[in-house]
Structure formats: C-alpha cells, structure tokens
Coordinates of C-alpha atoms and ligand atoms in Angstrom, one line a residue:
M276 CA 52.6 -9.9 -30.9
R277 CA 53.1 -7.2 -33.8
E278 CA 53.6 -4.5 -31.1
L279 CA 56.7 -6.6 -30.0
F280 CA 57.9 -6.9 -33.2
L281 CA 57.7 -3.4 -33.5
R282 CA 59.4 -2.6 -30.6
E283 CA 62.1 -4.9 -31.7
G284 CA 62.8 -3.1 -34.9
L285 CA 61.3 -5.5 -37.2
T286 CA 59.2 -4.1 -40.5
V287 CA 55.5 -5.2 -40.0
R288 CA 53.4 -4.3 -43.1
G289 CA 50.3 -5.7 -42.7
T290 CA 47.9 -7.0 -39.9
N291 CA 47.2 -10.6 -41.1
D292 CA 48.2 -13.6 -39.1
G293 CA 50.3 -15.0 -42.1
E294 CA 52.9 -11.9 -41.4
T295 CA 52.6 -12.8 -37.9
C296 CA 53.9 -16.1 -38.2
V297 CA 56.8 -15.1 -40.4
H298 CA 58.0 -12.4 -37.8
A299 CA 57.5 -14.7 -35.1
V300 CA 60.2 -17.2 -36.9
E301 CA 62.3 -14.4 -38.4
R302 CA 63.1 -12.7 -34.9
H303 CA 64.5 -16.0 -33.6
F304 CA 66.4 -16.9 -36.8
D305 CA 69.6 -14.6 -36.3
R306 CA 69.4 -15.6 -32.5
N307 CA 69.7 -19.2 -33.7
G308 CA 72.7 -18.6 -36.0
G309 CA 70.6 -18.9 -38.9
D310 CA 69.2 -22.3 -38.1
M311 CA 65.4 -22.3 -39.4
L312 CA 64.5 -25.6 -37.3
A313 CA 65.5 -23.9 -34.3
A314 CA 63.7 -20.6 -35.0
I315 CA 60.5 -22.3 -35.9
R316 CA 60.9 -24.4 -32.7
A317 CA 61.4 -21.1 -30.6
A318 CA 58.5 -19.5 -32.6
Y319 CA 55.9 -22.4 -31.8
A320 CA 56.3 -21.7 -28.1
D321 CA 55.3 -18.1 -28.8
L322 CA 52.4 -18.5 -31.3
E323 CA 48.8 -19.2 -29.9
G324 CA 45.9 -20.5 -31.2
D325 CA 45.5 -22.8 -34.5
Y326 CA 47.2 -22.3 -37.7
A327 CA 49.3 -24.2 -40.3
F328 CA 51.9 -22.4 -42.5
V329 CA 54.8 -23.0 -44.8
I330 CA 58.1 -20.7 -44.6
T331 CA 61.6 -20.7 -46.0
H332 CA 64.5 -18.5 -46.1
H333 CA 65.5 -17.2 -49.5
D334 CA 69.2 -18.6 -49.0
D335 CA 67.5 -22.2 -48.3
H336 CA 66.3 -24.6 -51.1
R337 CA 64.0 -26.2 -48.7
L338 CA 60.6 -25.5 -47.1
F339 CA 59.5 -25.7 -43.9
A340 CA 56.1 -26.4 -42.5
I341 CA 54.2 -26.5 -39.0
K342 CA 50.9 -26.7 -37.7
K343 CA 48.7 -26.5 -34.6
G344 CA 45.1 -27.8 -34.9
S345 CA 44.6 -27.0 -38.5
G346 CA 45.2 -29.7 -41.3
L347 CA 48.6 -30.0 -43.1
V348 CA 49.2 -33.0 -45.5
A349 CA 52.6 -33.5 -47.4
G350 CA 52.6 -35.2 -50.9
L351 CA 55.6 -37.2 -52.1
G352 CA 56.1 -37.3 -56.0
G353 CA 58.8 -38.4 -58.5
G354 CA 61.6 -35.8 -57.8
F355 CA 59.1 -33.3 -56.0
T356 CA 57.4 -32.9 -52.8
C357 CA 54.6 -30.5 -52.0
I358 CA 52.0 -29.5 -49.0
S359 CA 48.8 -28.3 -48.3
S360 CA 46.1 -28.1 -45.8
D361 CA 43.7 -29.9 -48.2
L362 CA 44.4 -33.5 -49.3
P363 CA 42.1 -33.3 -52.4
S364 CA 44.6 -30.6 -53.7
I365 CA 47.4 -33.1 -53.6
L366 CA 46.0 -35.8 -55.1
P367 CA 45.9 -34.9 -58.6
L368 CA 49.7 -34.9 -58.2
T369 CA 50.5 -37.7 -56.3
R370 CA 48.8 -40.6 -54.0
R371 CA 51.9 -40.8 -51.5
I372 CA 51.3 -38.7 -48.8
V373 CA 52.6 -38.0 -45.2
R374 CA 50.3 -36.4 -42.6
I375 CA 51.8 -33.8 -40.3
R376 CA 50.6 -33.8 -36.9
D377 CA 50.8 -31.2 -34.1
G378 CA 54.1 -30.6 -32.6
E379 CA 56.1 -31.7 -35.7
I380 CA 57.9 -29.5 -38.2
A381 CA 58.2 -30.9 -41.8
V382 CA 61.0 -30.0 -43.9
L383 CA 60.4 -30.6 -47.6
A384 CA 63.1 -31.2 -50.4
P385 CA 62.6 -32.4 -53.8
D386 CA 63.6 -35.9 -52.8
G387 CA 61.8 -36.3 -49.5
V388 CA 60.1 -35.0 -46.3
G389 CA 61.9 -35.1 -43.0
L390 CA 59.7 -34.7 -39.8
Y391 CA 61.1 -33.2 -36.6
S392 CA 59.9 -32.9 -32.9
V393 CA 59.0 -29.1 -32.2
H394 CA 60.0 -29.9 -28.7
D395 CA 63.4 -31.1 -28.9
G396 CA 64.3 -31.1 -32.4
S397 CA 64.9 -34.9 -32.8
P398 CA 64.0 -36.5 -36.0
I399 CA 60.6 -38.5 -36.2
Q400 CA 60.0 -41.6 -38.2
R401 CA 56.9 -42.0 -40.0
E402 CA 56.2 -44.5 -43.1
E403 CA 54.4 -42.6 -45.9
E404 CA 50.7 -43.8 -46.8
H405 CA 49.3 -44.5 -50.0
Y406 CA 45.9 -42.8 -50.4
D407 CA 43.6 -45.3 -52.3
G408 CA 40.4 -43.5 -51.9
P409 CA 38.5 -41.7 -54.7
I410 CA 39.3 -37.9 -54.9
E411 CA 35.6 -37.4 -54.2
V412 CA 35.5 -38.9 -50.8
A413 CA 38.8 -37.1 -49.7
E414 CA 37.0 -33.8 -51.1
K415 CA 33.9 -34.5 -48.6
G416 CA 36.3 -35.4 -45.6
G417 CA 34.6 -38.8 -45.4
Y418 CA 31.0 -37.2 -45.2
P419 CA 28.6 -38.8 -47.7
H420 CA 27.6 -35.2 -49.2
F421 CA 29.5 -31.9 -49.1
M422 CA 26.0 -30.4 -47.4
L423 CA 26.8 -32.7 -44.1
K424 CA 30.5 -32.0 -44.3
E425 CA 29.6 -28.1 -44.4
I426 CA 27.2 -28.3 -41.9
H427 CA 29.7 -30.0 -39.7
E428 CA 32.3 -27.1 -40.7
E429 CA 29.8 -24.5 -39.0
P430 CA 31.6 -24.4 -35.4
T431 CA 35.0 -24.1 -37.0
V432 CA 34.0 -21.3 -39.7
A433 CA 32.0 -19.4 -37.0
G434 CA 35.1 -19.4 -34.6
E435 CA 37.4 -18.1 -37.6
L436 CA 35.3 -15.3 -38.4
L437 CA 34.9 -14.2 -35.0
H438 CA 38.7 -14.4 -34.7
L439 CA 39.0 -12.5 -38.1
L440 CA 36.6 -10.0 -37.1
N441 CA 38.0 -9.3 -33.7
N442 CA 41.5 -8.5 -35.5
S443 CA 40.3 -6.9 -38.8
K444 CA 40.6 -3.2 -39.1
Y445 CA 37.7 -3.2 -42.0
V446 CA 35.3 -3.9 -39.1
D447 CA 36.1 -0.2 -38.2
S448 CA 35.8 1.2 -41.6
F449 CA 32.5 -0.7 -42.2
L450 CA 30.9 0.5 -38.8
K451 CA 32.1 4.0 -39.8
A452 CA 30.5 3.7 -43.4
L453 CA 27.3 2.8 -41.7
D454 CA 27.1 6.2 -39.8
T455 CA 24.4 8.4 -41.3
P456 CA 23.6 12.1 -40.3
D457 CA 20.4 11.0 -38.7
S458 CA 20.9 7.4 -37.7
R459 CA 18.3 6.8 -40.6
P460 CA 17.3 3.1 -41.4
V461 CA 19.9 1.2 -42.9
Y462 CA 18.9 -1.4 -45.7
F463 CA 20.1 -5.0 -45.8
V464 CA 19.7 -6.6 -49.1
G465 CA 20.0 -10.3 -50.4
C466 CA 18.1 -13.1 -52.1
G467 CA 17.2 -16.8 -50.8
T468 CA 19.1 -17.8 -47.9
S469 CA 21.0 -14.5 -47.8
Y470 CA 17.8 -12.6 -47.3
H471 CA 17.0 -14.7 -44.5
A472 CA 20.3 -13.4 -42.9
C473 CA 19.5 -10.1 -43.7
L474 CA 16.1 -10.6 -41.9
L475 CA 17.8 -12.1 -38.8
G476 CA 20.4 -9.3 -38.8
A477 CA 17.5 -6.7 -38.9
Y478 CA 16.0 -8.3 -35.6
Y479 CA 19.5 -8.3 -34.2
W480 CA 20.3 -4.6 -35.1
N481 CA 16.8 -3.7 -33.5
Q482 CA 17.0 -5.4 -30.5
I483 CA 20.5 -5.3 -29.5
A484 CA 21.8 -1.8 -31.1
R485 CA 18.4 -0.1 -31.4
R486 CA 19.3 0.6 -35.0
T487 CA 16.4 0.1 -37.7
A488 CA 17.5 -1.9 -40.5
I489 CA 14.9 -2.8 -43.2
A490 CA 15.8 -6.3 -44.8
L491 CA 14.7 -6.4 -48.2
L492 CA 15.0 -8.9 -51.5
A493 CA 17.4 -7.5 -53.9
P494 CA 14.5 -6.8 -56.8
Q495 CA 12.4 -5.9 -54.1
F496 CA 15.0 -3.2 -52.9
I497 CA 15.1 -1.5 -56.6
E498 CA 11.3 -1.4 -56.8
Q499 CA 10.7 -0.2 -53.2
C500 CA 13.4 2.2 -52.7
G501 CA 15.2 2.6 -55.7
Q502 CA 13.8 6.0 -56.4
S503 CA 13.9 7.5 -52.9
V504 CA 17.3 6.4 -51.6
G505 CA 20.0 9.2 -51.8
P506 CA 23.8 9.8 -51.0
E507 CA 22.8 10.0 -47.3
D508 CA 21.7 6.4 -47.7
V509 CA 23.7 3.1 -46.8
A510 CA 22.7 -0.5 -47.9
V511 CA 24.6 -3.9 -47.1
F512 CA 24.3 -6.2 -49.8
V513 CA 24.6 -9.8 -48.6
S514 CA 25.6 -12.4 -51.1
Q515 CA 27.5 -15.8 -50.6
S516 CA 28.9 -15.8 -54.2
G517 CA 29.0 -12.2 -54.6
E518 CA 27.9 -12.9 -58.3
T519 CA 23.8 -12.9 -58.0
K520 CA 22.8 -10.7 -60.6
D521 CA 19.5 -9.6 -58.8
V522 CA 21.8 -8.4 -56.0
L523 CA 24.3 -6.8 -58.5
N524 CA 21.3 -5.1 -60.0
A525 CA 20.2 -3.8 -56.7
V526 CA 23.9 -2.5 -56.2
K527 CA 23.6 -0.6 -59.3
A528 CA 20.4 0.9 -58.3
M529 CA 21.9 2.2 -55.1
R530 CA 25.0 3.5 -57.0
E531 CA 22.8 5.5 -59.7
R532 CA 21.3 7.5 -56.7
G533 CA 24.7 8.0 -54.8
G534 CA 24.0 6.0 -51.9
R535 CA 26.9 3.9 -50.0
V536 CA 27.5 0.3 -51.0
L537 CA 28.8 -2.1 -48.3
G538 CA 29.1 -5.8 -49.2
V539 CA 29.0 -8.9 -47.0
L540 CA 30.2 -11.9 -49.2
N541 CA 32.1 -15.4 -49.1
V542 CA 34.0 -15.2 -52.4
L543 CA 36.8 -13.1 -52.3
G544 CA 37.5 -11.2 -55.6
S545 CA 33.9 -11.5 -56.9
T546 CA 32.2 -8.6 -58.1
L547 CA 30.4 -7.7 -55.2
A548 CA 33.8 -7.1 -53.5
H549 CA 34.8 -4.9 -56.5
A550 CA 31.6 -3.0 -56.4
S551 CA 31.6 -2.3 -52.9
D552 CA 33.0 0.8 -50.7
V553 CA 33.9 -1.6 -48.1
Y554 CA 33.2 -5.5 -47.5
L555 CA 33.4 -7.8 -44.9
P556 CA 34.4 -11.7 -45.6
L557 CA 32.2 -14.4 -44.2
A558 CA 35.6 -16.6 -44.2
C559 CA 34.0 -19.9 -44.7
G560 CA 36.0 -21.2 -47.3
Y561 CA 34.6 -23.0 -50.5
E562 CA 30.8 -23.8 -50.2
I563 CA 30.4 -26.4 -52.8
S564 CA 26.8 -27.7 -51.8
V565 CA 24.1 -26.0 -53.5
P566 CA 22.2 -25.2 -50.6
A567 CA 23.6 -22.7 -48.5
T568 CA 24.3 -23.8 -44.9
K569 CA 27.8 -22.6 -43.3
T570 CA 27.6 -19.3 -45.1
F571 CA 24.1 -18.8 -43.4
V572 CA 25.7 -19.1 -40.0
N573 CA 28.5 -16.9 -40.7
Q574 CA 26.1 -14.4 -42.2
A575 CA 24.1 -14.3 -38.7
V576 CA 27.4 -14.3 -36.9
L577 CA 28.5 -11.2 -38.6
F578 CA 25.3 -9.5 -38.0
L579 CA 25.2 -10.3 -34.4
Y580 CA 28.8 -9.2 -33.8
L581 CA 28.2 -5.9 -35.7
A582 CA 25.0 -5.1 -33.6
Y583 CA 27.3 -5.9 -30.4
R584 CA 29.9 -3.5 -31.8
L585 CA 27.3 -0.7 -32.5
A586 CA 25.7 -1.3 -29.2
G587 CA 29.0 -1.2 -27.5
R588 CA 28.7 -4.5 -26.1
D589 CA 31.4 -6.9 -25.4
T590 CA 31.9 -9.2 -28.2
G591 CA 33.3 -11.6 -25.8
E592 CA 29.9 -12.7 -25.0
L593 CA 30.0 -14.3 -28.4
A594 CA 33.0 -16.6 -28.0
P595 CA 30.9 -19.8 -26.6
L596 CA 29.5 -19.8 -30.1
P597 CA 31.5 -22.4 -31.8
D598 CA 31.4 -24.9 -28.7
L599 CA 27.8 -24.4 -28.7
L600 CA 27.5 -25.1 -32.3
A601 CA 29.3 -28.1 -32.2
R602 CA 27.1 -29.5 -29.3
T603 CA 24.1 -28.5 -31.0
L604 CA 25.0 -30.7 -34.0
D605 CA 25.9 -33.6 -31.6
V606 CA 22.8 -33.8 -29.4
T607 CA 20.3 -32.8 -32.3
D608 CA 21.4 -35.3 -35.2
A609 CA 19.7 -38.3 -34.2
T610 CA 16.2 -36.5 -33.3
A611 CA 16.6 -34.4 -36.6
R612 CA 16.8 -38.3 -38.4
D613 CA 13.8 -39.4 -36.6
V614 CA 12.0 -36.3 -37.6
A615 CA 12.8 -36.5 -41.1
A616 CA 11.7 -39.9 -41.2
Y617 CA 8.2 -38.7 -40.2
L618 CA 8.1 -35.8 -42.5
H619 CA 9.0 -37.9 -45.3
H620 CA 5.5 -39.0 -46.2
W621 CA 4.3 -35.7 -46.2
D622 CA 4.7 -33.0 -49.0
D623 CA 3.2 -29.9 -47.7
L624 CA 4.6 -28.5 -44.3
Y625 CA 4.8 -25.5 -42.3
Y626 CA 7.8 -24.3 -40.2
L627 CA 6.8 -21.5 -37.7
G628 CA 8.7 -18.9 -35.7
Y629 CA 8.2 -15.9 -33.6
G630 CA 10.2 -12.6 -33.8
V631 CA 14.0 -13.6 -34.1
T632 CA 13.2 -17.1 -35.0
H633 CA 10.9 -16.2 -37.8
P634 CA 13.8 -15.9 -40.1
I635 CA 15.2 -19.2 -39.1
A636 CA 11.4 -20.7 -39.8
L637 CA 11.6 -19.0 -43.5
E638 CA 15.2 -20.6 -43.9
G639 CA 14.5 -24.0 -42.5
A640 CA 11.6 -23.8 -45.0
L641 CA 13.5 -23.0 -47.9
K642 CA 16.3 -25.5 -47.5
L643 CA 13.6 -28.2 -46.9
K644 CA 11.7 -27.0 -50.3
E645 CA 15.2 -27.0 -52.0
I646 CA 16.5 -30.5 -51.2
T647 CA 13.2 -32.5 -50.5
Y648 CA 11.1 -31.1 -53.3
A649 CA 8.1 -31.1 -50.7
H650 CA 6.4 -27.7 -50.3
C651 CA 6.8 -25.9 -47.0
E652 CA 6.2 -22.5 -46.0
G653 CA 7.8 -20.5 -43.0
I654 CA 5.2 -18.6 -41.2
F655 CA 5.4 -15.9 -38.3
S656 CA 3.8 -18.3 -35.5
S657 CA 0.9 -15.9 -34.7
E658 CA 0.0 -15.5 -38.4
F659 CA -0.8 -19.5 -38.6
K660 CA -4.6 -18.9 -37.1
H661 CA -5.2 -16.3 -39.6
G662 CA -5.5 -18.8 -42.5
P663 CA -2.8 -21.6 -42.8
L664 CA -4.5 -23.4 -39.6
S665 CA -7.1 -25.1 -41.8
A666 CA -4.4 -27.2 -43.1
V667 CA -4.0 -29.3 -39.8
R668 CA -5.6 -32.5 -39.9
Q669 CA -4.9 -36.0 -38.0
G670 CA -1.2 -36.5 -38.0
Y671 CA -0.4 -33.2 -39.7
P672 CA 3.5 -32.2 -38.6
V673 CA 4.1 -28.4 -38.0
L674 CA 7.4 -27.4 -36.8
F675 CA 8.0 -24.7 -34.2
I676 CA 11.3 -22.8 -33.8
T677 CA 11.4 -21.0 -30.4
A678 CA 13.9 -18.9 -28.7
P679 CA 14.0 -18.4 -25.0
G680 CA 11.7 -16.1 -23.7
D681 CA 9.1 -16.7 -26.4
E682 CA 8.1 -20.5 -25.1
A683 CA 4.9 -19.5 -23.2
M684 CA 3.2 -17.5 -26.4
M685 CA 4.6 -20.6 -28.4
I686 CA 2.6 -23.2 -26.3
N687 CA -0.5 -21.3 -27.2
H688 CA 0.4 -21.5 -31.0
V689 CA 1.2 -25.4 -30.6
N690 CA -2.0 -26.1 -29.1
E691 CA -3.9 -24.6 -31.9
V692 CA -2.4 -27.2 -33.9
T693 CA -2.7 -30.2 -31.4
T694 CA -6.0 -29.6 -30.4
R695 CA -7.0 -30.7 -34.0
G696 CA -5.2 -33.7 -34.2
G697 CA -1.8 -32.0 -35.8
R698 CA 1.7 -33.4 -34.7
A699 CA 3.8 -30.7 -33.1
I700 CA 7.5 -30.7 -33.8
A701 CA 9.6 -28.3 -31.3
I702 CA 13.1 -27.0 -31.9
A703 CA 14.1 -25.0 -29.0
A704 CA 16.2 -25.2 -25.6
E705 CA 15.0 -27.6 -22.7
H706 CA 11.5 -26.1 -21.6
P707 CA 9.3 -28.4 -19.6
A708 CA 6.1 -26.9 -20.4
L709 CA 6.7 -26.6 -24.0
R710 CA 8.3 -30.4 -23.8
A711 CA 4.9 -31.3 -22.2
N712 CA 2.8 -29.8 -25.1
V713 CA 4.6 -31.2 -28.2
H714 CA 5.3 -34.7 -29.8
D715 CA 9.0 -34.3 -30.8
Y716 CA 11.5 -32.2 -29.2
L717 CA 15.0 -31.2 -30.6
V718 CA 16.9 -29.7 -27.6
I719 CA 19.7 -27.2 -28.5
P720 CA 22.0 -26.2 -25.8
E721 CA 21.1 -23.3 -23.2
A722 CA 22.3 -20.1 -24.8
N723 CA 21.2 -16.2 -24.6
R724 CA 18.2 -15.1 -27.0
F725 CA 20.7 -13.8 -29.5
L726 CA 22.9 -16.8 -30.0
S727 CA 19.8 -19.1 -30.0
P728 CA 18.7 -18.4 -33.3
I729 CA 21.8 -19.6 -34.9
L730 CA 22.0 -22.6 -32.9
L731 CA 18.4 -23.6 -33.9
T732 CA 19.1 -23.1 -37.6
L733 CA 21.5 -26.5 -37.6
P734 CA 18.6 -28.9 -36.4
A735 CA 16.6 -27.5 -39.3
Q736 CA 19.6 -27.9 -41.6
L737 CA 19.8 -31.7 -40.4
I738 CA 16.1 -32.2 -40.8
S739 CA 16.2 -31.2 -44.3
Y740 CA 19.4 -33.1 -45.1
H741 CA 18.0 -36.3 -43.5
M742 CA 14.7 -35.8 -45.4
S743 CA 16.7 -35.4 -48.5
V744 CA 18.7 -38.6 -48.3
A745 CA 15.6 -40.7 -47.2
R746 CA 13.9 -39.6 -50.6
G747 CA 16.7 -40.7 -52.4
I748 CA 17.7 -37.2 -53.5
D749 CA 21.4 -36.1 -53.8
P750 CA 21.3 -32.7 -51.4
D751 CA 24.2 -31.3 -53.1
H752 CA 22.6 -31.0 -56.6
P753 CA 19.0 -30.5 -56.2
R754 CA 17.3 -30.6 -59.8
N755 CA 16.9 -27.1 -61.4
L756 CA 19.4 -25.4 -59.3
S757 CA 22.6 -23.9 -59.4
K758 CA 25.0 -22.3 -57.1
T759 CA 25.4 -19.0 -58.4
L760 CA 22.6 -17.3 -60.1
T761 CA 24.0 -14.9 -62.8
V762 CA 20.7 -14.4 -64.6
D763 CA 17.7 -11.8 -63.8
Ligands
LIG920 C1 19.5 -21.7 -50.9 C2 20.4 -21.0 -51.4 C3 20.1 -19.8 -52.3 C4 21.0 -18.7 -52.2 C5 20.8 -17.3 -53.2 C6 21.6 -16.3 -53.1 O1 20.2 -22.7 -50.1 O2 21.6 -21.3 -51.6 O3 18.8 -19.3 -52.1 O4 21.2 -18.2 -50.9 O5 20.7 -17.8 -54.7 O6 23.1 -16.5 -53.3 P1 24.2 -15.7 -53.0 O7 24.0 -15.6 -51.6 O8 25.1 -16.5 -53.6 O9 23.7 -14.2 -53.4

C-alpha cells in the first residue's frame, strides 16, 4: 500500500502500520468530499489483516475508531468519552462502556459515542454496558492468573512478531551487524529463561544457517570471553525487561572491548535498547506474571526467523506457527492438568531433552522450580544414565521432551527409566512406538523439527502452571522472586 500512496503523491514518512492506516483513510478523504465516515468505510475495503485504530481530522472535534480482529472498547464518562484496545485502562475513568465490533465505526464526541456500519454507513443502536467486575479480573482477561492469560496470548504474539519481522527494516540492519569478517562465532547472552532461548537459538543457527553461535549466561560471558572478544566480535544480548543487571554488566564488558552489541528485548525504551547498536523487539506486550512465558516463545521465534533469513530460506514456512501454537494449547491442556496432579506429590524431578529439545527441558525445569517450589533439573537425555538415573525408583516420574526424528533414541532413554519402575511422561508429536513405551503422553500437533521445540514449550508451561495451582501457590507471584532483577 505504501507504494500505492507514493505513486498517488502522498507523503509517506515511516514504514509502520499505523501510518499506513492514516494514509489509507487520507487518500479517500477528498474523493468523498471531506466526509471522514465515508473515507474510513472506503479504507476498510483496502486494509488487510487485524488492526484497531483511532483517527481524526484537524478540523473535526470528533474521534473516529475502527477495528478488525483486534480489541476496541469505548468508555462513556460525565462530559467525556474515551477509547482503548484495553478495557482495564478505561476502568479507572468510567465503568460505562461500549464494546466495538468488527465492521463498526465508532464516532466519539464529548457527549457520546455513535456507531455506524462500515458496509452501508447506517447508524447502529447499542445499549451501553455497565462493567461491574473488579479491575483485576478485567486485567486478567477472564483468566484466573496472568500466567495463564499470557500463555494463551502466545499464538497471537507469535503471529504479530512474524508480521513485524517480515516488514521491519531493522531486521536487515540486525543481519548486517551480524556480519563478521571470517564468520566467526556469534555470542548469545542472557539469564534464566532468556538464556534458554539463547541455547535454542544456537541450535537453530547451527542446524539451519550453519553459523556457530555460543550461548552463555551473562556473568559467564564476562568470565569466559570478557578478555578475549574484540572489535570484530558481535554478541546478541537477550532480555525481556532490558534491565537485568547481569546482562547490562555483560554489555559493558563487550563495549569495553570494542565489540558490537545487538539487543533482543521486550520493553522498548529499556536500558538495553539504549545500549544496543541495533535491537529487535519481541512485540509481546506487557508480561506481568513473574514467570516468563510468551516472551520465551517470541525469543525462540525471533532466533528461528533470523536463522531462516541467514540461510536464505523462505520465512513463509513459519506462517503456520500461530495456528499450531493455538492447537497445541487446546490439545495438551487436559493431559497437562492430569500430569500435574501426579507430579504434585513429588518434590524432586527431571526433565530430559535431546539436542534442540535440551533447552526446552531446561526451561520446563526452571518454570517448574520457579512456581511449584519442587526441585527439578533439566538434563540432556543421554546424560541421565551417567549418574542421575540412580534417583529412579517405583513410580518416580521423569519427563521426556522429544522433537521429530529423535524418538527412536529417546525410547532407549525412556526404557532406562521404565525398566527401573519409573513413570515416563512424554511430550512429543504422535509416534506410536514412543506411545507404546511411556505412561503419559502429551501430544503436540505435527510440525517440522524446528517449529516443534516452540510447540513443546507450551505443555511444559501448562504442567508447571497447573502444578503450582494444585499446590495452592500464586504462579504470578512466586516467593522471593521479582520480574526485573536490577541487582548483581
Ligand atoms: C523465569 C524468568 C527469569 C528471567 C531472567 C532474565 O521465568 O522470568 O529467569 O528470564 O530473570 O530476565 P530478562 O529476560 O528480563 O533479562
């Protein structure tokens, strides 16, 4: 559409979708005799995808709003009206609301909100609602905890991130900044969950793009590489908050050696954003729950996307991901709840993964420790026989996370546990032989080897969530932890 606008002589300043929406309306404004309603109706026919936006003309005292797919709700106050994509932001101002539906244009004046059909411009009658619920419930979108809400946002935010990456000029700058003279290894640096995304990213880059990436914990990066990196080196610092002190210390160490600093972050305007030569956003919206969930998924999506770009592979192959994520939540939740009920009685657990699923095992174990207070260790499955196997006894649960292609080997690792009386819990796509060898099976949808680890993350998150709730713990606020760690 931007090319069309330029051909028509409009001034196009940026590349973001918001500006595109403005021009989409603007080009119909004069043609329709300066009638905003008519211009928006014409623009609606041109715009594709999901959006919600508010627009006005400088000579008009009214605001016009329209949505497709995305949320939009208007508030009616005493002598004012307001509109937002987010109900909780309205509730402190007024409890009188009007929900806007697809195909409706809302026109806001200080004394009221009018609704009009986008199809024929006719007025629509809608009674205002009075929202009586607590703000907290609205904030949680009807879910009992932010964690569950944020898990259920994963399909949407993954789709939004892919859309953003496909259209962002910063991806090219980011890829350019990754160029090193002799394709030397690149460092991926983070803490906690973000570090696990770095580990997964390193697998992706090796297996898809044949580029060596070394994933390191931020303090480890300082200790292990802080004296040897130089101006030719590049490191990608990954942090949801962009404020984790350990990560910022590592950035400082990299800067002191003259190396390039790339950032991957969720909070725009964070210290990491300012400290980076180039950064890419995770585009997840706020993550309120202390355990990171949707930001991990998008960190993984971002690394996968970049690996595809580096390999010159068609990123269109990633398009099914949002739908696969949504289906994964649907088909694994009930079993996750059952498995959580069994695990609830154990305080010392193991998550096993192999290769690309090793980071998911580490992440599954971290999430479980964090919000259930049970101890859980993530292990490279082939390592289990080298020591931890001695933990297995009658009924002892071990979780196995498997990507397509690794099932035959994982069955060997499963049998080491089951022959000693252990209970094997598999998370994998359907595989009859694996199914025949385990006690519980959380089945994810079929997907390629690289999309699968991202899907496999979701049942692991659900298991920890349900186990946390079964233990009477608030998963959003586990004891002793905070969302942003600004201390060494
Ligand atoms: C675990 C979790 C933490 C964070 C870690 C890094 O669920 O949230 O392990 O991943 O504290 O935080 P960021 O990504 O903000 O640097």
